[in-house]
Coordinates of N, CA and C in Angstrom, one line a residue:
Chain J
D17 N -17.2 -8.5 -9.5 CA -16.5 -9.3 -10.5 C -15.8 -8.3 -11.5
S18 N -14.5 -8.5 -11.6 CA -13.6 -7.6 -12.4 C -13.7 -7.9 -13.9
G19 N -14.2 -9.1 -14.2 CA -14.2 -9.5 -15.6 C -13.0 -10.2 -16.1
V20 N -12.0 -10.3 -15.2 CA -10.7 -11.0 -15.5 C -10.9 -12.4 -14.9
T21 N -10.7 -13.4 -15.7 CA -10.9 -14.8 -15.3 C -9.5 -15.5 -15.2
Q22 N -9.3 -16.2 -14.1 CA -8.0 -16.9 -13.9 C -8.4 -18.4 -13.6
T23 N -7.6 -19.3 -14.2 CA -7.8 -20.7 -13.9 C -6.4 -21.4 -13.8
P24 N -6.2 -22.4 -13.0 CA -7.2 -22.8 -12.0 C -7.2 -21.9 -10.7
K25 N -8.1 -22.1 -9.8 CA -8.1 -21.3 -8.6 C -7.0 -21.8 -7.6
H26 N -6.9 -23.1 -7.6 CA -5.9 -23.7 -6.7 C -5.1 -24.7 -7.4
L27 N -3.8 -24.8 -7.0 CA -2.9 -25.8 -7.7 C -1.9 -26.2 -6.6
I28 N -1.9 -27.6 -6.5 CA -0.9 -28.1 -5.6 C 0.0 -29.0 -6.5
T29 N 1.3 -28.8 -6.4 CA 2.2 -29.6 -7.2 C 3.5 -29.9 -6.4
A30 N 4.4 -30.7 -6.9 CA 5.6 -31.1 -6.3 C 6.8 -30.3 -6.8
T31 N 7.8 -30.2 -6.0 CA 9.0 -29.5 -6.4 C 9.6 -30.1 -7.7
G32 N 10.1 -29.3 -8.6 CA 10.7 -29.7 -9.8 C 9.7 -29.8 -11.0
Q33 N 8.4 -29.7 -10.7 CA 7.4 -29.8 -11.7 C 7.2 -28.5 -12.4
R34 N 6.3 -28.6 -13.5 CA 6.0 -27.4 -14.3 C 4.5 -27.2 -14.3
V35 N 4.0 -26.0 -14.2 CA 2.6 -25.7 -14.2 C 2.3 -24.5 -15.2
T36 N 1.1 -24.4 -15.6 CA 0.6 -23.3 -16.5 C -0.6 -22.7 -15.9
L37 N -0.5 -21.4 -15.7 CA -1.6 -20.6 -15.2 C -2.2 -19.8 -16.4
R38 N -3.6 -19.8 -16.4 CA -4.2 -19.1 -17.5 C -5.0 -17.9 -17.1
C39 N -5.1 -16.9 -18.0 CA -5.8 -15.7 -17.7 C -6.6 -15.2 -18.9
S40 N -7.8 -14.9 -18.7 CA -8.6 -14.3 -19.8 C -8.9 -12.9 -19.4
P41 N -8.5 -11.9 -20.1 CA -8.6 -10.5 -19.7 C -10.1 -10.0 -19.9
R42 N -10.4 -8.8 -19.4 CA -11.7 -8.2 -19.6 C -11.8 -7.9 -21.1
S43 N -13.1 -8.0 -21.6 CA -13.3 -7.7 -23.0 C -12.8 -6.3 -23.4
G44 N -12.0 -6.3 -24.4 CA -11.5 -5.0 -24.9 C -10.2 -4.6 -24.4
D45 N -9.7 -5.3 -23.3 CA -8.4 -4.9 -22.8 C -7.3 -5.6 -23.6
L46 N -6.3 -4.8 -23.9 CA -5.2 -5.3 -24.7 C -4.0 -5.6 -23.9
S47 N -4.0 -5.1 -22.7 CA -2.8 -5.3 -21.8 C -3.1 -6.3 -20.7
V48 N -2.1 -7.2 -20.5 CA -2.2 -8.2 -19.5 C -1.0 -8.1 -18.6
Y49 N -1.2 -8.2 -17.3 CA -0.1 -8.1 -16.3 C -0.1 -9.4 -15.5
W50 N 1.0 -9.9 -15.1 CA 1.1 -10.9 -14.1 C 1.9 -10.4 -12.8
Y51 N 1.3 -10.7 -11.7 CA 1.9 -10.4 -10.4 C 2.0 -11.6 -9.5
Q52 N 2.9 -11.6 -8.6 CA 3.1 -12.6 -7.6 C 2.9 -12.0 -6.2
Q53 N 2.1 -12.6 -5.4 CA 1.9 -12.1 -4.0 C 2.3 -13.2 -3.0
S54 N 3.3 -12.9 -2.2 CA 3.6 -13.8 -1.1 C 3.5 -13.0 0.2
L55 N 3.5 -13.7 1.3 CA 3.3 -13.0 2.6 C 4.4 -12.0 2.9
D56 N 5.6 -12.4 2.6 CA 6.7 -11.5 3.0 C 7.1 -10.4 1.9
Q57 N 6.7 -10.7 0.6 CA 7.1 -9.7 -0.4 C 6.0 -8.8 -0.9
G58 N 4.8 -9.1 -0.5 CA 3.7 -8.3 -1.1 C 3.5 -8.6 -2.5
L59 N 2.8 -7.7 -3.2 CA 2.5 -7.8 -4.7 C 3.7 -7.4 -5.5
Q60 N 4.3 -8.3 -6.3 CA 5.4 -8.0 -7.1 C 5.1 -8.2 -8.6
F61 N 5.4 -7.2 -9.4 CA 5.2 -7.3 -10.8 C 6.1 -8.3 -11.5
L62 N 5.6 -9.1 -12.3 CA 6.4 -10.1 -13.1 C 6.6 -9.7 -14.5
I63 N 5.5 -9.5 -15.3 CA 5.6 -9.2 -16.7 C 4.3 -8.6 -17.2
Q64 N 4.5 -7.8 -18.3 CA 3.3 -7.2 -19.0 C 3.4 -7.5 -20.5
Y65 N 2.2 -7.9 -21.0 CA 2.1 -8.0 -22.4 C 1.0 -7.0 -22.9
Y66 N 1.2 -6.5 -24.1 CA 0.3 -5.6 -24.8 C 0.0 -6.1 -26.2
N67 N -1.2 -6.5 -26.4 CA -1.6 -6.9 -27.8 C -0.6 -8.0 -28.4
G68 N -0.3 -8.9 -27.5 CA 0.5 -10.0 -28.0 C 2.0 -9.9 -27.8
E69 N 2.5 -8.7 -27.5 CA 3.9 -8.5 -27.4 C 4.3 -8.1 -26.0
E70 N 5.5 -8.6 -25.6 CA 6.0 -8.2 -24.3 C 6.3 -6.8 -24.2
R71 N 5.7 -6.1 -23.1 CA 5.9 -4.6 -23.0 C 6.9 -4.3 -21.9
A72 N 6.8 -5.0 -20.8 CA 7.7 -4.7 -19.6 C 7.9 -5.9 -18.8
K73 N 9.1 -6.0 -18.2 CA 9.5 -7.1 -17.4 C 9.9 -6.6 -16.0
G74 N 9.4 -7.4 -15.0 CA 9.8 -7.1 -13.6 C 10.7 -8.1 -13.1
N75 N 10.5 -8.5 -11.8 CA 11.4 -9.5 -11.2 C 10.9 -10.9 -11.5
I76 N 10.9 -11.2 -12.8 CA 10.5 -12.6 -13.2 C 11.7 -13.5 -13.3
L77 N 11.6 -14.6 -12.7 CA 12.7 -15.6 -12.7 C 12.9 -16.2 -14.1
E78 N 14.1 -16.7 -14.4 CA 14.3 -17.3 -15.7 C 13.5 -18.6 -15.9
R79 N 13.1 -19.2 -14.8 CA 12.3 -20.4 -14.8 C 10.9 -20.1 -15.2
F80 N 10.5 -18.9 -15.2 CA 9.1 -18.5 -15.4 C 9.1 -17.8 -16.8
S81 N 8.0 -18.1 -17.6 CA 7.8 -17.4 -18.9 C 6.3 -17.2 -19.1
A82 N 6.0 -16.3 -20.0 CA 4.6 -16.0 -20.2 C 4.4 -15.7 -21.7
Q83 N 3.2 -15.7 -22.2 CA 2.9 -15.3 -23.5 C 1.5 -14.9 -23.6
Q84 N 1.2 -14.1 -24.6 CA -0.2 -13.6 -24.8 C -0.6 -14.0 -26.2
F85 N -1.7 -14.7 -26.4 CA -2.1 -15.3 -27.6 C -2.9 -14.3 -28.4
P86 N -3.2 -14.6 -29.7 CA -3.9 -13.7 -30.6 C -5.3 -13.4 -30.0
D87 N -5.9 -14.3 -29.3 CA -7.3 -13.9 -28.7 C -7.1 -13.2 -27.4
L88 N -5.9 -12.8 -27.1 CA -5.5 -11.9 -26.0 C -5.5 -12.6 -24.6
H89 N -5.8 -13.9 -24.6 CA -5.6 -14.6 -23.3 C -4.1 -14.8 -23.1
S90 N -3.8 -15.0 -21.8 CA -2.4 -15.1 -21.5 C -2.1 -16.4 -20.6
E91 N -0.9 -16.9 -20.7 CA -0.5 -18.0 -19.9 C 0.8 -17.7 -19.2
L92 N 0.9 -18.1 -18.0 CA 2.2 -18.0 -17.2 C 2.7 -19.4 -16.9
N93 N 3.9 -19.7 -17.4 CA 4.4 -21.0 -17.2 C 5.5 -20.9 -16.2
L94 N 5.4 -21.8 -15.2 CA 6.4 -21.9 -14.1 C 7.0 -23.2 -14.1
S95 N 8.3 -23.3 -14.2 CA 9.0 -24.6 -14.3 C 10.0 -24.8 -13.2
S96 N 10.4 -26.0 -13.0 CA 11.4 -26.4 -12.0 C 11.0 -25.8 -10.7
L97 N 9.8 -26.0 -10.3 CA 9.2 -25.3 -9.2 C 10.0 -25.7 -7.9
E98 N 10.1 -24.6 -7.0 CA 10.7 -24.7 -5.7 C 9.7 -24.4 -4.7
L99 N 10.0 -24.7 -3.4 CA 9.0 -24.4 -2.3 C 8.7 -22.9 -2.3
G100 N 9.7 -22.1 -2.5 CA 9.6 -20.7 -2.4 C 8.7 -20.1 -3.5
D101 N 8.3 -20.9 -4.5 CA 7.4 -20.3 -5.5 C 6.0 -20.4 -5.1
S102 N 5.7 -21.0 -3.9 CA 4.3 -21.0 -3.4 C 3.9 -19.6 -3.1
A103 N 2.8 -19.2 -3.7 CA 2.3 -17.8 -3.6 C 0.9 -17.8 -4.3
L104 N 0.4 -16.6 -4.2 CA -0.8 -16.2 -5.1 C -0.3 -15.6 -6.3
Y105 N -0.8 -16.0 -7.5 CA -0.4 -15.4 -8.7 C -1.7 -14.7 -9.3
F106 N -1.5 -13.4 -9.6 CA -2.6 -12.6 -10.1 C -2.3 -12.2 -11.5
C107 N -3.4 -12.2 -12.3 CA -3.4 -11.6 -13.6 C -4.2 -10.4 -13.5
A108 N -3.8 -9.3 -14.2 CA -4.6 -8.1 -14.3 C -4.7 -7.7 -15.8
S109 N -5.8 -7.0 -16.1 CA -5.8 -6.5 -17.5 C -6.3 -5.0 -17.5
G110 N -5.9 -4.3 -18.5 CA -6.3 -2.9 -18.7 C -6.1 -2.4 -20.1
Q111 N -6.3 -1.1 -20.2 CA -6.1 -0.5 -21.6 C -4.7 -0.3 -21.9
G112 N -3.8 -0.3 -20.9 CA -2.4 -0.2 -21.1 C -1.8 1.1 -20.6
N113 N -2.7 2.1 -20.3 CA -2.2 3.4 -19.8 C -2.9 3.9 -18.6
T114 N -3.8 3.1 -18.1 CA -4.6 3.5 -16.9 C -4.6 2.3 -15.9
E115 N -5.7 2.4 -15.1 CA -5.8 1.4 -14.0 C -5.9 0.0 -14.6
A116 N -5.5 -1.0 -13.8 CA -5.6 -2.4 -14.2 C -6.6 -3.1 -13.2
F117 N -7.3 -4.1 -13.8 CA -8.3 -4.8 -13.0 C -7.8 -6.2 -12.8
F118 N -7.9 -6.7 -11.6 CA -7.3 -8.0 -11.2 C -8.3 -9.1 -11.2
G119 N -7.8 -10.3 -11.5 CA -8.6 -11.5 -11.4 C -8.5 -12.0 -9.9
Q120 N -9.1 -13.1 -9.7 CA -9.2 -13.6 -8.3 C -8.0 -14.4 -7.9
G121 N -7.1 -14.7 -8.8 CA -5.8 -15.3 -8.5 C -5.8 -16.8 -8.6
T122 N -4.6 -17.3 -8.7 CA -4.4 -18.8 -8.6 C -3.4 -19.0 -7.4
R123 N -3.9 -19.8 -6.4 CA -3.1 -20.1 -5.3 C -2.2 -21.3 -5.6
L124 N -0.9 -21.1 -5.7 CA 0.0 -22.2 -6.0 C 0.7 -22.7 -4.7
T125 N 0.6 -24.0 -4.5 CA 1.3 -24.6 -3.4 C 2.2 -25.6 -3.9
V126 N 3.5 -25.5 -3.6 CA 4.6 -26.4 -4.0 C 5.0 -27.2 -2.8
V127 N 4.8 -28.5 -2.9 CA 5.2 -29.4 -1.8 C 6.4 -30.3 -2.0
Chain W
E23 N 15.5 0.1 -1.7 CA 14.8 1.2 -1.1 C 13.3 1.2 -1.5
D24 N 12.4 1.2 -0.6 CA 11.0 1.1 -0.9 C 10.6 2.4 -1.6
Q25 N 9.9 2.3 -2.7 CA 9.4 3.5 -3.4 C 8.0 3.9 -3.0
V26 N 7.3 2.9 -2.4 CA 6.0 3.2 -1.9 C 5.9 2.6 -0.4
T27 N 5.6 3.5 0.5 CA 5.5 3.1 1.9 C 4.2 3.5 2.5
Q28 N 3.5 2.5 3.0 CA 2.2 2.7 3.6 C 2.2 2.6 5.1
S29 N 1.4 3.5 5.7 CA 1.3 3.5 7.2 C -0.1 3.9 7.6
P30 N -0.5 3.3 8.8 CA 0.1 2.3 9.5 C 0.0 0.9 8.8
E31 N 0.7 -0.1 9.4 CA 0.6 -1.4 8.8 C -0.8 -2.0 9.1
A32 N -1.3 -1.7 10.3 CA -2.6 -2.2 10.7 C -3.3 -1.1 11.5
L33 N -4.6 -1.1 11.3 CA -5.4 0.0 12.0 C -6.8 -0.7 12.4
R34 N -7.1 -0.5 13.7 CA -8.3 -1.0 14.2 C -9.2 0.2 14.6
L35 N -10.4 0.2 14.1 CA -11.3 1.3 14.3 C -12.7 0.8 14.8
Q36 N -13.4 1.6 15.6 CA -14.7 1.3 15.9 C -15.6 1.8 14.8
E37 N -16.7 1.2 14.6 CA -17.7 1.6 13.6 C -18.0 3.1 13.8
G38 N -17.9 3.9 12.7 CA -18.2 5.3 12.8 C -17.0 6.2 13.2
E39 N -15.9 5.6 13.5 CA -14.7 6.3 13.9 C -13.8 6.6 12.6
S40 N -13.8 7.8 12.2 CA -13.1 8.2 11.0 C -11.6 8.2 11.2
S41 N -10.9 8.0 10.1 CA -9.4 8.0 10.1 C -8.8 8.1 8.7
S42 N -7.5 8.1 8.7 CA -6.8 8.2 7.4 C -5.7 7.2 7.3
L43 N -5.5 6.7 6.1 CA -4.4 5.9 5.8 C -3.4 6.7 4.9
N44 N -2.1 6.4 5.1 CA -1.1 7.2 4.4 C -0.3 6.4 3.4
C45 N 0.0 7.0 2.3 CA 0.9 6.4 1.3 C 1.9 7.4 0.9
S46 N 3.2 7.2 1.2 CA 4.2 8.1 0.7 C 5.0 7.4 -0.4
Y47 N 5.4 8.2 -1.4 CA 6.1 7.7 -2.5 C 7.4 8.5 -2.8
T48 N 8.4 7.8 -3.4 CA 9.6 8.5 -3.7 C 9.9 8.6 -5.2
V49 N 9.1 8.0 -6.0 CA 9.3 8.1 -7.5 C 9.2 9.5 -8.0
S50 N 10.0 9.8 -9.0 CA 9.9 11.1 -9.6 C 9.2 10.9 -10.9
G51 N 8.5 12.0 -11.3 CA 7.8 12.0 -12.5 C 6.6 11.0 -12.4
L52 N 5.8 11.3 -11.4 CA 4.6 10.4 -11.1 C 3.7 10.3 -12.3
R53 N 3.4 9.1 -12.7 CA 2.5 8.9 -13.8 C 1.1 8.4 -13.4
G54 N 0.9 8.3 -12.1 CA -0.4 7.9 -11.6 C -0.2 7.2 -10.3
L55 N -1.1 7.4 -9.3 CA -1.1 6.8 -8.0 C -2.4 6.1 -7.9
F56 N -2.4 4.8 -7.5 CA -3.6 4.0 -7.5 C -3.9 3.5 -6.1
W57 N -5.2 3.4 -5.8 CA -5.6 2.7 -4.5 C -6.4 1.5 -4.9
Y58 N -6.1 0.4 -4.2 CA -6.9 -0.8 -4.3 C -7.3 -1.3 -3.0
R59 N -8.4 -2.1 -2.9 CA -8.8 -2.8 -1.7 C -8.7 -4.2 -2.0
Q60 N -8.2 -5.0 -1.0 CA -8.0 -6.4 -1.1 C -8.6 -7.1 0.1
D61 N -9.5 -8.0 -0.2 CA -10.1 -8.9 0.8 C -9.2 -10.2 0.9
P62 N -9.2 -10.9 2.0 CA -8.3 -12.0 2.2 C -8.6 -13.1 1.1
G63 N -7.5 -13.5 0.4 CA -7.6 -14.6 -0.6 C -8.3 -14.1 -1.9
K64 N -8.5 -12.8 -2.0 CA -9.1 -12.3 -3.3 C -8.2 -11.4 -4.0
G65 N -8.5 -11.1 -5.3 CA -7.7 -10.2 -6.0 C -8.0 -8.7 -5.6
P66 N -7.0 -7.8 -5.8 CA -7.2 -6.4 -5.5 C -8.3 -5.8 -6.3
E67 N -9.1 -5.0 -5.7 CA -10.2 -4.3 -6.3 C -9.9 -2.9 -6.5
F68 N -10.0 -2.4 -7.7 CA -9.6 -1.0 -8.0 C -10.6 0.0 -7.3
L69 N -10.0 1.0 -6.7 CA -10.7 2.1 -6.1 C -10.6 3.4 -6.8
F70 N -9.3 3.9 -6.9 CA -9.1 5.3 -7.4 C -7.8 5.4 -8.2
T71 N -7.7 6.3 -9.1 CA -6.5 6.8 -9.7 C -6.4 8.3 -9.5
L72 N -5.2 8.7 -9.1 CA -4.9 10.1 -8.9 C -3.7 10.5 -9.8
Y73 N -3.7 11.6 -10.5 CA -2.6 11.9 -11.4 C -1.8 13.1 -11.0
S74 N -2.4 14.1 -10.3 CA -1.7 15.3 -10.0 C -2.0 15.8 -8.6
A75 N -1.0 16.5 -8.0 CA -1.2 17.1 -6.7 C -2.4 18.0 -6.6
G76 N -3.2 17.8 -5.5 CA -4.4 18.6 -5.3 C -5.6 17.8 -5.8
E77 N -5.4 16.7 -6.5 CA -6.6 16.0 -7.0 C -7.2 15.2 -5.9
E78 N -8.5 15.1 -5.9 CA -9.3 14.3 -4.9 C -10.3 13.5 -5.6
K79 N -10.6 12.3 -5.1 CA -11.7 11.5 -5.6 C -12.4 10.8 -4.5
E80 N -13.7 10.6 -4.6 CA -14.5 10.1 -3.6 C -15.4 8.9 -4.1
K81 N -15.6 8.0 -3.2 CA -16.5 6.8 -3.5 C -17.1 6.4 -2.1
E82 N -18.3 6.6 -2.0 CA -19.0 6.2 -0.7 C -18.3 6.9 0.5
R83 N -17.8 6.0 1.4 CA -17.2 6.5 2.6 C -15.7 6.8 2.4
L84 N -15.2 6.6 1.2 CA -13.7 6.8 1.0 C -13.4 8.0 0.2
K85 N -12.4 8.7 0.5 CA -11.9 9.9 -0.3 C -10.4 9.8 -0.3
A86 N -9.9 9.8 -1.5 CA -8.4 9.8 -1.8 C -7.9 11.2 -2.2
T87 N -6.8 11.6 -1.6 CA -6.2 12.9 -1.9 C -4.7 12.6 -2.3
L88 N -4.1 13.6 -3.0 CA -2.7 13.5 -3.5 C -2.0 14.8 -3.3
T89 N -0.8 14.7 -2.7 CA 0.2 15.8 -2.7 C 1.4 15.4 -3.5
K90 N 2.4 16.2 -3.5 CA 3.6 15.9 -4.3 C 4.4 14.7 -3.7
K91 N 4.2 14.4 -2.4 CA 5.0 13.3 -1.8 C 4.2 12.2 -1.3
E92 N 2.8 12.4 -1.1 CA 2.1 11.4 -0.5 C 0.6 11.4 -0.9
S93 N -0.1 10.4 -0.5 CA -1.5 10.3 -0.8 C -2.2 9.8 0.5
F94 N -3.4 10.3 0.7 CA -4.2 9.8 1.9 C -5.5 9.2 1.4
L95 N -5.8 8.2 2.1 CA -7.2 7.6 1.9 C -7.9 7.8 3.2
H96 N -8.9 8.7 3.1 CA -9.7 9.1 4.3 C -10.9 8.2 4.3
I97 N -11.2 7.6 5.5 CA -12.4 6.8 5.6 C -13.3 7.5 6.7
T98 N -14.5 7.8 6.2 CA -15.4 8.6 7.0 C -16.5 7.6 7.5
A99 N -16.7 7.6 8.9 CA -17.7 6.8 9.5 C -17.7 5.3 8.9
P100 N -16.6 4.6 9.1 CA -16.4 3.3 8.5 C -17.4 2.3 9.1
K101 N -17.7 1.3 8.3 CA -18.6 0.2 8.7 C -17.7 -1.1 8.7
P102 N -18.2 -2.2 9.4 CA -17.4 -3.4 9.4 C -17.1 -3.9 8.0
E103 N -18.0 -3.7 7.0 CA -17.7 -4.2 5.7 C -16.6 -3.4 5.0
D104 N -16.1 -2.4 5.6 CA -14.9 -1.7 5.1 C -13.6 -2.4 5.5
S105 N -13.7 -3.4 6.3 CA -12.5 -4.1 6.8 C -11.9 -4.8 5.6
A106 N -10.6 -4.5 5.4 CA -9.8 -5.1 4.2 C -8.4 -4.6 4.3
T107 N -7.6 -5.0 3.4 CA -6.3 -4.4 3.2 C -6.3 -3.4 2.1
Y108 N -5.8 -2.2 2.3 CA -5.9 -1.2 1.3 C -4.4 -1.0 0.8
L109 N -4.3 -1.1 -0.5 CA -3.0 -1.1 -1.2 C -2.9 0.2 -2.0
C110 N -1.7 0.8 -1.9 CA -1.4 1.9 -2.7 C -0.3 1.5 -3.7
A111 N -0.4 2.1 -4.9 CA 0.6 1.7 -6.0 C 0.9 2.9 -6.9
V112 N 2.1 2.9 -7.4 CA 2.5 3.9 -8.4 C 3.0 3.2 -9.6
Q113 N 2.9 3.9 -10.8 CA 3.5 3.3 -12.0 C 5.0 3.3 -11.9
D114 N 5.6 2.2 -12.3 CA 7.1 2.1 -12.2 C 7.8 3.0 -13.2
P115 N 8.6 4.0 -12.7 CA 9.2 4.9 -13.6 C 10.3 4.3 -14.4
L116 N 10.9 3.1 -13.9 CA 11.9 2.5 -14.7 C 11.4 1.7 -15.9
N117 N 10.1 1.5 -15.9 CA 9.5 0.7 -17.0 C 8.7 1.7 -17.8
Q118 N 9.4 2.6 -18.5 CA 8.7 3.7 -19.3 C 7.8 3.1 -20.4
A119 N 8.2 2.0 -20.9 CA 7.4 1.4 -22.0 C 6.2 0.8 -21.5
G120 N 6.2 0.4 -20.3 CA 5.1 -0.3 -19.7 C 4.4 0.5 -18.6
T121 N 3.3 -0.1 -18.1 CA 2.5 0.5 -17.1 C 2.4 -0.3 -15.9
A122 N 3.5 -1.0 -15.5 CA 3.5 -1.9 -14.3 C 3.4 -1.1 -13.1
L123 N 2.8 -1.6 -12.0 CA 2.6 -1.0 -10.8 C 3.6 -1.5 -9.7
I124 N 4.1 -0.5 -8.9 CA 4.9 -0.8 -7.7 C 3.9 -0.6 -6.5
F125 N 3.7 -1.7 -5.8 CA 2.8 -1.7 -4.7 C 3.5 -1.5 -3.4
G126 N 2.8 -0.8 -2.4 CA 3.2 -0.8 -1.1 C 2.7 -2.1 -0.4
K127 N 3.1 -2.2 0.9 CA 2.8 -3.5 1.5 C 1.4 -3.5 2.1
G128 N 0.7 -2.3 2.1 CA -0.7 -2.2 2.5 C -0.9 -1.9 3.9
T129 N -2.2 -1.4 4.2 CA -2.7 -1.2 5.5 C -3.9 -2.1 5.7
T130 N -3.8 -2.9 6.8 CA -4.9 -3.8 7.0 C -5.9 -3.1 8.0
L131 N -7.0 -2.8 7.6 CA -8.0 -2.1 8.4 C -9.1 -3.1 8.9
S132 N -9.3 -3.0 10.2 CA -10.3 -3.8 10.9 C -11.3 -2.8 11.6
V133 N -12.6 -2.9 11.2 CA -13.6 -2.1 11.8 C -14.6 -3.0 12.6
S134 N -14.7 -2.7 13.8 CA -15.6 -3.5 14.7 C -16.8 -2.7 15.0
S135 N -17.9 -3.5 15.2 CA -19.2 -2.8 15.5 C -19.4 -2.7 17.0

C-alpha cells in the first residue's frame, strides 16, 4: 500500500458527461501528480500541483482540469467526455523533488 | 521522438534464469532515473531512483545500474512473483519547475516455474 488513496476505483459514464476523480496523497506529501494510462499511449503526465498551486502541465486537454485543496487532496475533473478518454487515471504524490508514489488508479470507461 | 525507450517489450524467463532489462534515454541534464513495477490493473510501485552514472541500487533479486545513456535492471534468479511490467522514467527536462516523469512503454516480464 503506497498510502495514496484514489476514489472511485471504477467509473462508467456516457459520452458528453462530466466526472470528478479524487486523490488523497500520502501524509506529509505536498506534491500531487495526475497521469493517464491507456493501452496505446502508456503513462502520460497530465498535471502537477505543489502545496495548492499548479507546478507543471503536461498533455492535459482543455476539457480536463484539476485543483489541490488546502488539506492537500486533489481532484481531477473531466468534462465533455469522449470514448477516447477511457483509460486508467493515476494520482501520485511525493515531496516534490524525488520519487512519486502512485495510487491504485481509477478506471474510467466512457460508453 | 521517444525520450525513454525500453527493451525488450516482453521477456519470458524460466524460474532462476537471470536476465537484464534495458532503458535508454535521450534527455540531457538528467535529474533522476526511476524504475517502477506495475502489476495488471494496479498502480506503479516505486523500486529505485538513480541520479548519476555509475550508481547502483539493489533490492532483493533486482539491481539497477545507470550509465550516461542507459539504465539496466538486472534480475537475478527470478521467481514467478517477479512477473510484472517494469517501467523506466526520467524527469521531464522541459518542465524545470516541476518534477513530472516521462515514462517508457515498459517491459513485460513473465517468469514461469
